[in-house]
PDB file of C-alpha atoms and ligand atoms in Angstrom:
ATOM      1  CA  UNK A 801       6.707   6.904 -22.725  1.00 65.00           C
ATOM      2  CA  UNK A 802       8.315   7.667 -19.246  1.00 84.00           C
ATOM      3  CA  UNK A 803       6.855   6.615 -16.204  1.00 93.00           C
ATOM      4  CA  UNK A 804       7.347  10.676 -15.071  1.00 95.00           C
ATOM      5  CA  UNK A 805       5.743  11.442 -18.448  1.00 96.00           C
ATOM      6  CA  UNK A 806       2.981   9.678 -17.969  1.00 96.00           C
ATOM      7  CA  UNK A 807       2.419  10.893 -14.477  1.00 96.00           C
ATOM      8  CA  UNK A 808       2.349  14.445 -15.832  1.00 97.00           C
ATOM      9  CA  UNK A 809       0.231  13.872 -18.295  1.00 97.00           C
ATOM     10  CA  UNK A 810      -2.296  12.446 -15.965  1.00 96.00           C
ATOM     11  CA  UNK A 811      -2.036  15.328 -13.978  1.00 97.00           C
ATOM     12  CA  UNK A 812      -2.910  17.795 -17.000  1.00 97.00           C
ATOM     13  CA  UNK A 813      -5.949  15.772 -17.353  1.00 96.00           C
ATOM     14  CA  UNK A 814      -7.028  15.939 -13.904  1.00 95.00           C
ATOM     15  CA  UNK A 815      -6.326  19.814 -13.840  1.00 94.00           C
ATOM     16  CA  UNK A 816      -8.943  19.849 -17.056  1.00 95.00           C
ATOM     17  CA  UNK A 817     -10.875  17.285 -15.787  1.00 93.00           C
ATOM     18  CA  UNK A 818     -11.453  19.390 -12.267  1.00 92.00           C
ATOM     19  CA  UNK A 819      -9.799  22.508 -12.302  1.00 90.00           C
ATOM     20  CA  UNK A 820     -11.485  23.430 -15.363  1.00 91.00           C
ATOM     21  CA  UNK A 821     -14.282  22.088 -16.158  1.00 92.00           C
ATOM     22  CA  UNK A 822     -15.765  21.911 -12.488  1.00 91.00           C
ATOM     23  CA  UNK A 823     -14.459  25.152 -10.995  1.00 91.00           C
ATOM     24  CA  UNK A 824     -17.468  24.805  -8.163  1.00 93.00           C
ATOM     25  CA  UNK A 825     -15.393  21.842  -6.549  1.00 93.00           C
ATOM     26  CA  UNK A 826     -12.240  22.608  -6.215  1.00 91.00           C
ATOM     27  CA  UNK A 827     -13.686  25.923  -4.471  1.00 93.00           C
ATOM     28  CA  UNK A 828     -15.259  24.237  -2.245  1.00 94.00           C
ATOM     29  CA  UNK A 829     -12.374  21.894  -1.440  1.00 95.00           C
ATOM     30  CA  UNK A 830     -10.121  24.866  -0.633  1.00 94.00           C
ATOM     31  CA  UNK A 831     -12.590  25.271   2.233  1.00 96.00           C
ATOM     32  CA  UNK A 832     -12.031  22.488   3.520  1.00 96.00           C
ATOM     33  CA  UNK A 833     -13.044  18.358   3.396  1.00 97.00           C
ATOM     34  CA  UNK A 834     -16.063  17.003   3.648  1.00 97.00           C
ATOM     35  CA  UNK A 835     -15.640  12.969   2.978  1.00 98.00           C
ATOM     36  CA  UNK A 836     -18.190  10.613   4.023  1.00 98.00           C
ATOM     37  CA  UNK A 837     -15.976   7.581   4.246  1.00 98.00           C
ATOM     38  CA  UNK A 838     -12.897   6.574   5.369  1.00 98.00           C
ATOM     39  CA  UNK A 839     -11.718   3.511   2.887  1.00 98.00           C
ATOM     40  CA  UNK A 840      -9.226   1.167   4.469  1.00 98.00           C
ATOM     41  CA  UNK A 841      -7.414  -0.886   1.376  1.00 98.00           C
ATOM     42  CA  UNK A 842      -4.305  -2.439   0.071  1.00 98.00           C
ATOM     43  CA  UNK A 843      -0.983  -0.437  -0.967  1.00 98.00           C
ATOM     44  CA  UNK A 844      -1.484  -2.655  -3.960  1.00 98.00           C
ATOM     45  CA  UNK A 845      -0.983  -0.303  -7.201  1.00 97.00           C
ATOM     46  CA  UNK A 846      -3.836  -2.394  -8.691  1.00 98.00           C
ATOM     47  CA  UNK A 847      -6.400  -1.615  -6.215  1.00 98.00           C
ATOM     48  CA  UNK A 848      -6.762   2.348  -5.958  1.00 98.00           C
ATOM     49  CA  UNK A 849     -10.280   2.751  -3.944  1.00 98.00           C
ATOM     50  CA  UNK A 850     -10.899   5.526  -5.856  1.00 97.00           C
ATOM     51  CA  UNK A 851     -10.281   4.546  -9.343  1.00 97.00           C
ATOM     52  CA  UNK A 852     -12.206   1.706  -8.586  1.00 97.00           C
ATOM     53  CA  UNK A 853     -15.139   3.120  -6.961  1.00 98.00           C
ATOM     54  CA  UNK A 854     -14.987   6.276  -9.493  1.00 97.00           C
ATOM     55  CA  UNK A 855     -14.850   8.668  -6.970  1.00 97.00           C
ATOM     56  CA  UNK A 856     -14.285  12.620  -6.965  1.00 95.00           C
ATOM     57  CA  UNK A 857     -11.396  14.562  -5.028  1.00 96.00           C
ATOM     58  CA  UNK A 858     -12.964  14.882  -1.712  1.00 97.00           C
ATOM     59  CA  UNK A 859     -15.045  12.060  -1.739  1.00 97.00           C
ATOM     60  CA  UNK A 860     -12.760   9.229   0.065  1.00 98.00           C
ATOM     61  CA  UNK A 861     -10.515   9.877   3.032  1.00 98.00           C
ATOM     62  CA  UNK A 862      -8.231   6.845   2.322  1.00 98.00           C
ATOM     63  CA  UNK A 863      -5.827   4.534   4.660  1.00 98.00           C
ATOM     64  CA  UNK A 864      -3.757   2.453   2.049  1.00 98.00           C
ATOM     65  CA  UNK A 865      -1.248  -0.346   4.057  1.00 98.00           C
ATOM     66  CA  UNK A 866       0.157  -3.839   2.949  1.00 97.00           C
ATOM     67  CA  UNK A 867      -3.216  -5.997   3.239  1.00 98.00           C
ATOM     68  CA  UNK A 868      -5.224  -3.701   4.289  1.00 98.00           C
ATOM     69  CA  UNK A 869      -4.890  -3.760   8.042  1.00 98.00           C
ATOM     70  CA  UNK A 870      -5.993  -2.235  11.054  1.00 97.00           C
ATOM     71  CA  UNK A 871      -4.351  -2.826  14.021  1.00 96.00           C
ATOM     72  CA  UNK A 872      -6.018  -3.345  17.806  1.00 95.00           C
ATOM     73  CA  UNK A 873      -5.984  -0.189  19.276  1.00 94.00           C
ATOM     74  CA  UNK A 874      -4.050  -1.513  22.180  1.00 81.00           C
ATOM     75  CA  UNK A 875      -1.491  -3.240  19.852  1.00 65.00           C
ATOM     76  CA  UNK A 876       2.230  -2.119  20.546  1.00 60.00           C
ATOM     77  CA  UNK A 877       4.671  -4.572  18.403  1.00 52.00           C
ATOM     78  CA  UNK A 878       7.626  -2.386  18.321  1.00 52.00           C
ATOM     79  CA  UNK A 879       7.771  -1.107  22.027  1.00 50.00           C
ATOM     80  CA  UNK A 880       7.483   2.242  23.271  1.00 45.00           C
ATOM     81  CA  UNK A 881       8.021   5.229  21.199  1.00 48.00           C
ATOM     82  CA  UNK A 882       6.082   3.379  18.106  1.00 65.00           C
ATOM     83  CA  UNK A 883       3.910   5.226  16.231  1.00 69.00           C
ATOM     84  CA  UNK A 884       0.766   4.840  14.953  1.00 88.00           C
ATOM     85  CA  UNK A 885      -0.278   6.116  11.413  1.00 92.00           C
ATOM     86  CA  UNK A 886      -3.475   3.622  10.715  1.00 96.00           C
ATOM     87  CA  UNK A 887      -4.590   4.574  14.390  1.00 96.00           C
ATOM     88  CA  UNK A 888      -4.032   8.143  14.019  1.00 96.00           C
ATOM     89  CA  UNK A 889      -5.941   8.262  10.731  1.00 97.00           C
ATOM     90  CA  UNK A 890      -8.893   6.410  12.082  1.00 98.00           C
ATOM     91  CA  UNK A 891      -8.940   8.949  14.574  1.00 97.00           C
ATOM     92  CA  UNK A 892      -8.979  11.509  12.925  1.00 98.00           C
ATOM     93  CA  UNK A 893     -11.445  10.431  10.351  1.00 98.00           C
ATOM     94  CA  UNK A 894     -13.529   9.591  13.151  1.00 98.00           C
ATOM     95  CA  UNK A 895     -13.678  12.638  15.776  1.00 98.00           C
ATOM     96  CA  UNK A 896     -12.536  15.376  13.262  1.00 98.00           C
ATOM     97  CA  UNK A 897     -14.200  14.615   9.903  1.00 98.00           C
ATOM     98  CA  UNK A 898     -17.273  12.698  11.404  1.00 98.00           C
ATOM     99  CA  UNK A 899     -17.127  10.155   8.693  1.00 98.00           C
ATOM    100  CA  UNK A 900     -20.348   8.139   8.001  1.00 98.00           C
ATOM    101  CA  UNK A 901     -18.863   5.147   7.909  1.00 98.00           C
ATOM    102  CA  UNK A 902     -15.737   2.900   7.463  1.00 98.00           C
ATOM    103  CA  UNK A 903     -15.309   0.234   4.624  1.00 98.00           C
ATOM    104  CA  UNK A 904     -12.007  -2.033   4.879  1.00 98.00           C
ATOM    105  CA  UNK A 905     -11.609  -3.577   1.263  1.00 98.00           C
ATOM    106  CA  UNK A 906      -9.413  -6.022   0.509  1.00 98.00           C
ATOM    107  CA  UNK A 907      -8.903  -7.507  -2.387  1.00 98.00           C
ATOM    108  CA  UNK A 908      -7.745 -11.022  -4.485  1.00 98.00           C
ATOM    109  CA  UNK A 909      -4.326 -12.135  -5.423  1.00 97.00           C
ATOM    110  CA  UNK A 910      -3.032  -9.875  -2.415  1.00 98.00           C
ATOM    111  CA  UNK A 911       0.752 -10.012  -1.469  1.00 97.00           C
ATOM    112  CA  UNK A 912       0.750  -9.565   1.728  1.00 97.00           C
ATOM    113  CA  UNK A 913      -1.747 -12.086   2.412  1.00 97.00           C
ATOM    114  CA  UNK A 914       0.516 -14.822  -0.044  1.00 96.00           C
ATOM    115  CA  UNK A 915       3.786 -13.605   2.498  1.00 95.00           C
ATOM    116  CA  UNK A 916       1.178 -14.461   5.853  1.00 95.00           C
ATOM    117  CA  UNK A 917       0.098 -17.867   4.362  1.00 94.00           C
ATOM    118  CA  UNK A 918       3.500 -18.780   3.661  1.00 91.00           C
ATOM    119  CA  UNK A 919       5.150 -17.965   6.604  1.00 83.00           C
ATOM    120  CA  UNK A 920       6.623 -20.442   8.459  1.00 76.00           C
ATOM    121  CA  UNK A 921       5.872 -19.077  12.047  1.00 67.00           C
ATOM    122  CA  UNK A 922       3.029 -20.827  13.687  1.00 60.00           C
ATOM    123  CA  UNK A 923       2.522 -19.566  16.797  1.00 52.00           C
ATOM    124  CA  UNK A 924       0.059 -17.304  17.031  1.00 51.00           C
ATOM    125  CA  UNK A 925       1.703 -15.208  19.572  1.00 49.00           C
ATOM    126  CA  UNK A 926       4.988 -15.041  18.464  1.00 51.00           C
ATOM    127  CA  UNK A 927       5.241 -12.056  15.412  1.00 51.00           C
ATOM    128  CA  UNK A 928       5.795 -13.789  11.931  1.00 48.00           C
ATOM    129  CA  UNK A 929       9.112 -12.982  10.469  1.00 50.00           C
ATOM    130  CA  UNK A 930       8.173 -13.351   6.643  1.00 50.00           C
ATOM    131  CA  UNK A 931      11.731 -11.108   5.845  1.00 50.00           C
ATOM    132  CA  UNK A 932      15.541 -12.107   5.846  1.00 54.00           C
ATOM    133  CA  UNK A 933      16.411  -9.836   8.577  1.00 60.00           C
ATOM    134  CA  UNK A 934      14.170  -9.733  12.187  1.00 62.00           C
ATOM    135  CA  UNK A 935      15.793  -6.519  12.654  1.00 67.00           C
ATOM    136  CA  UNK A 936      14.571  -4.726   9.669  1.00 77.00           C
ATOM    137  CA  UNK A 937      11.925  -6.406   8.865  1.00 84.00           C
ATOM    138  CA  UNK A 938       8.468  -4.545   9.112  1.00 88.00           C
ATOM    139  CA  UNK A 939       6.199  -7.044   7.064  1.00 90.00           C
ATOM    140  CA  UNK A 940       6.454 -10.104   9.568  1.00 89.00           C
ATOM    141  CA  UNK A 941       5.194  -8.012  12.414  1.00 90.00           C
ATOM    142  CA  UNK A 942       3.109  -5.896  10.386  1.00 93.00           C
ATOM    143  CA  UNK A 943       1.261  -8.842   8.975  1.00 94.00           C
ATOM    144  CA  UNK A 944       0.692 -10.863  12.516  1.00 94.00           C
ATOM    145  CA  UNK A 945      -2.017  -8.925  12.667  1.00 95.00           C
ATOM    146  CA  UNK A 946      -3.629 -11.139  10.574  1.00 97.00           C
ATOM    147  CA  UNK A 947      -2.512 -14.574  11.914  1.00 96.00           C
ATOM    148  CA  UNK A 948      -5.906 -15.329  13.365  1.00 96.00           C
ATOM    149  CA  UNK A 949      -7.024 -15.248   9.624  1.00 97.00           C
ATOM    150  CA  UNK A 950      -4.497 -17.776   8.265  1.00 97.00           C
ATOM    151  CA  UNK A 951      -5.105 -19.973  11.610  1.00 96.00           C
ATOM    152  CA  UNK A 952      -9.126 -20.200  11.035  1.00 96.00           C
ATOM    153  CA  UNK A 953      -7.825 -20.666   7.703  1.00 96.00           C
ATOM    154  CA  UNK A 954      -5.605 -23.677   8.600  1.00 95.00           C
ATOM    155  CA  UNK A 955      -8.007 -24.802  10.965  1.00 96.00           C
ATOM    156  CA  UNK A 956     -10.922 -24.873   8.589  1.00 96.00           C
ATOM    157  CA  UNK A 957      -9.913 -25.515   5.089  1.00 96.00           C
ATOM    158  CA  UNK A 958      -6.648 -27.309   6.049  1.00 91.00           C
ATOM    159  CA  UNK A 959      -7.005 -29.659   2.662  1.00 93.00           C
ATOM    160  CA  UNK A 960      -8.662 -27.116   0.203  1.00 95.00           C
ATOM    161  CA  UNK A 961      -6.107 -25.792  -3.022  1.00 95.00           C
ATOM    162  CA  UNK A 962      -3.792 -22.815  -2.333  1.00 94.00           C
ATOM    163  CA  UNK A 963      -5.259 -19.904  -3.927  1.00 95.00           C
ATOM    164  CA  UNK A 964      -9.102 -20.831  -1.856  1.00 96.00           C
ATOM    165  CA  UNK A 965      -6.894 -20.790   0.840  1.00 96.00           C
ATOM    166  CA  UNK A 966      -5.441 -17.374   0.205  1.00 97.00           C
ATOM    167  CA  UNK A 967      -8.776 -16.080  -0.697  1.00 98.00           C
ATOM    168  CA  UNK A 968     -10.409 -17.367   2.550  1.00 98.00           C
ATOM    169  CA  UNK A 969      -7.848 -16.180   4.345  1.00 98.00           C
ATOM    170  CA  UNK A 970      -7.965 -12.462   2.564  1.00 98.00           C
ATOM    171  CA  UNK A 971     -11.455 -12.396   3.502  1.00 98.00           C
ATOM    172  CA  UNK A 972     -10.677 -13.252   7.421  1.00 98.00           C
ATOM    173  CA  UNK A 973      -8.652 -10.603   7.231  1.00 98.00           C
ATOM    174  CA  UNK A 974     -11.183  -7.953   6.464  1.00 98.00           C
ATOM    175  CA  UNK A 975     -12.891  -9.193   9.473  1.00 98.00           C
ATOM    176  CA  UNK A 976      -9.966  -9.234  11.827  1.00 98.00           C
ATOM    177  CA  UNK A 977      -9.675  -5.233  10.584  1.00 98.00           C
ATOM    178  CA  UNK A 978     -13.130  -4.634  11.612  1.00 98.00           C
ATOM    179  CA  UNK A 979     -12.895  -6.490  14.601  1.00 98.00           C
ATOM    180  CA  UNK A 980      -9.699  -4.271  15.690  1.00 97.00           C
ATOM    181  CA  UNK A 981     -11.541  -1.254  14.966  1.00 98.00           C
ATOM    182  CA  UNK A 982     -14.027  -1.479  17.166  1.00 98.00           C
ATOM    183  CA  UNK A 983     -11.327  -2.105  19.804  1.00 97.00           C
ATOM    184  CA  UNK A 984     -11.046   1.869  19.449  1.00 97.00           C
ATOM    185  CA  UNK A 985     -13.131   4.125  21.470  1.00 97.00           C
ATOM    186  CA  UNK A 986     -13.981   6.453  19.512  1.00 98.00           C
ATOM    187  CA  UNK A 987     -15.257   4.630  16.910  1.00 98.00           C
ATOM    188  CA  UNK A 988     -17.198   2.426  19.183  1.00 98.00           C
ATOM    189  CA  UNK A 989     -18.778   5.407  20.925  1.00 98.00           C
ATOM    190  CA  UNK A 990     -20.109   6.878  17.724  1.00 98.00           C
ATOM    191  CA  UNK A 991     -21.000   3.105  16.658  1.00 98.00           C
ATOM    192  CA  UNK A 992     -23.234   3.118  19.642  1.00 98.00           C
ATOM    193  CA  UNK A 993     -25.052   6.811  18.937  1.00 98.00           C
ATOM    194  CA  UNK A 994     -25.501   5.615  15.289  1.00 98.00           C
ATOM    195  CA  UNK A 995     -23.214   7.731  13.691  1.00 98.00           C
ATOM    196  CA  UNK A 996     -21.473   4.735  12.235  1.00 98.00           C
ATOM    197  CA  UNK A 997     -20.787   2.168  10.345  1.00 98.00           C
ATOM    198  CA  UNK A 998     -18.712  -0.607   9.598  1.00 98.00           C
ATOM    199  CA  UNK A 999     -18.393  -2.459   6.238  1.00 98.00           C
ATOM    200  CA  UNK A1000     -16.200  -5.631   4.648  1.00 98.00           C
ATOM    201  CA  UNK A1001     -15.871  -5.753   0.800  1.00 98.00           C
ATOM    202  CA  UNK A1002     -13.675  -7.361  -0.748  1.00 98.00           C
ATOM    203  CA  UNK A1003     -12.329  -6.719  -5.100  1.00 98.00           C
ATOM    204  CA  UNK A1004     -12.295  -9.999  -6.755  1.00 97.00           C
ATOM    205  CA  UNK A1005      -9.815  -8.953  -9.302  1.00 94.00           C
ATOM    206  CA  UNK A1006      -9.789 -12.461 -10.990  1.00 93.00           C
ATOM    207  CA  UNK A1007     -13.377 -11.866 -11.780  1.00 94.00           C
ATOM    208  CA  UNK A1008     -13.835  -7.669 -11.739  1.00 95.00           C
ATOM    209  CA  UNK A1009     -16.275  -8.330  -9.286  1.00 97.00           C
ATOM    210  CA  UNK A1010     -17.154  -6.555  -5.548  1.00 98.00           C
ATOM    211  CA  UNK A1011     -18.142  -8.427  -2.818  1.00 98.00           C
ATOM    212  CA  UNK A1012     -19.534  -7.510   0.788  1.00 98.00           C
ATOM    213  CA  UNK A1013     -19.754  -9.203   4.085  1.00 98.00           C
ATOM    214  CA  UNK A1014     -22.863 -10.264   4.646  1.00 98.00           C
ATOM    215  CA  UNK A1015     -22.991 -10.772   8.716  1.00 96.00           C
ATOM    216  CA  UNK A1016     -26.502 -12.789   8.102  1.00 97.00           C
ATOM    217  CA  UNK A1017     -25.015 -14.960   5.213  1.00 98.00           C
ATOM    218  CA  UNK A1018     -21.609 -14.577   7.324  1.00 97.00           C
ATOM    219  CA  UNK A1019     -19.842 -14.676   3.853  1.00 97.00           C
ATOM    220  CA  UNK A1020     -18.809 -12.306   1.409  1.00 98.00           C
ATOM    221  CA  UNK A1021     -21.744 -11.967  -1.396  1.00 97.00           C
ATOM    222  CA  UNK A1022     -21.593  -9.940  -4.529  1.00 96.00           C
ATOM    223  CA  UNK A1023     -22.539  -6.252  -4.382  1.00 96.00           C
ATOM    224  CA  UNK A1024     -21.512  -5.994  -8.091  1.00 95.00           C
ATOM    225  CA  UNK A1025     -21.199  -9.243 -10.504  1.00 94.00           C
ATOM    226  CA  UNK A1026     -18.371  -9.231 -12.839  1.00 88.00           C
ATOM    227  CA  UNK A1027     -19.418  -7.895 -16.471  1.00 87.00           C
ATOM    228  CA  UNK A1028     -19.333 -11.828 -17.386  1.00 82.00           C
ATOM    229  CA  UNK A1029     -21.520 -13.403 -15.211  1.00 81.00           C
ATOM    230  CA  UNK A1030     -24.095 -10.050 -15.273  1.00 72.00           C
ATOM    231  CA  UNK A1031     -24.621 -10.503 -19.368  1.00 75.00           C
ATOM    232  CA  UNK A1032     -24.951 -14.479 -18.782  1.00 75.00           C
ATOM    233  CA  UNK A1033     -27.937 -13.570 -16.034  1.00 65.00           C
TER     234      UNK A1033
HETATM  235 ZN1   ZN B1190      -2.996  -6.449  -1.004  1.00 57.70          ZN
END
């Protein structure tokens, strides 16, 4: 079957799935949306936050990038005139929709991280130019967001195998993004009236597992076990 096929097919079943069987909703989405959370995570086609967390239209106001990144809100890597979409969404998310709280999920085997790792730039302040063309390319920069990851990364587990080093590394990333958001105003002002909060997970798609950052363990510790390792308990 056609990819366009396909696609139209799955949107029959949505408009049964929704539009039909749960008239209610969709009524009360033409009002208007209600989310609770605003879910950072990956571009990555394998990694849809709401697939994965099962959720219903109107249940996740979603930023998808490469990596899953946020940027500092003071960050300006192309000059004046740049825009901001990840900022702008936070913001809005934020101040408009009064989300409950913010979870940045990233996720294993991500590209973007494998492009940061094997970079060759490494200085930190210098944008890492991961593309043929410095002119055109939008990854390097993108992804120096993140170079504080792969340098704790280099700096702590400079002899472990490539793909713990990738994993660490997509981990300190996560952080990084919550770090940066809280270099926002808005969402540290309604951090500080307990409005909310901040989470890290991270999709283990070796294992079908979810993992969150623990700031007591200060690691990332399973939330939900894969199916394996759950019968074998
Ligand atoms: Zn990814």
């Amino acid at each position: 079957m056609h990819d366009i096929e396909r696609l139209l097919k799955g949107f029959k079943r949505f408009q049964q799935r929704y539009f039909d069987a749960e008239p209610a909703l969709f009524d009360d989405l033409r009002r208007g949306q209600h989310p609770g959370t605003l879910l950072i995570g990956c571009s990555d086609s394998r990694v849809d936050p709401g697939l994965l967390l099962g959720c219903r239209p109107g249940d996740l106001f979603t930023v998808r990038n490469v990596a899953n990144l946020v940027p500092r809100c003071d960050a300006d890597p192309c000059g004046a005139g740049s825009v901001h979409g990840v900022s702008a969404a936070i913001q809005f998310a934020v101040e408009q929709l009064k989300v409950a709280r913010i979870i940045v999920m990233g996720h294993a085997g991500c590209g973007g991280i494998r492009a940061l790792m094997a970079c060759p730039c490494e200085d930190e302040s210098r944008p890492a130019h991961v593309g043929p063309d410095e002119q055109t390319d939008f990854i390097g920069p993108w992804m120096h967001i993140a170079m504080a990851a792969r340098n704790e990364v280099e700096r702590s587990l400079p002899d472990a195998d490539p793909a713990q080093r990738q994993r660490a590394c997509e981990q300190a990333a996560v952080l990084i993004s919550l770090r940066n958001l809280q270099t926002f105003p808005f969402v540290r002002h309604a951090m500080e009236n307990g409005l909310l909060t901040l989470h890290g997970w991270y999709f283990d798609l070796e294992a079908g597992a979810l993992l969150a950052y623990s700031e007591r363990a200060d690691d990332f510790l399973p939330m939900v076990c894969s199916i394996q390792s759950a019968s074998a308990a």
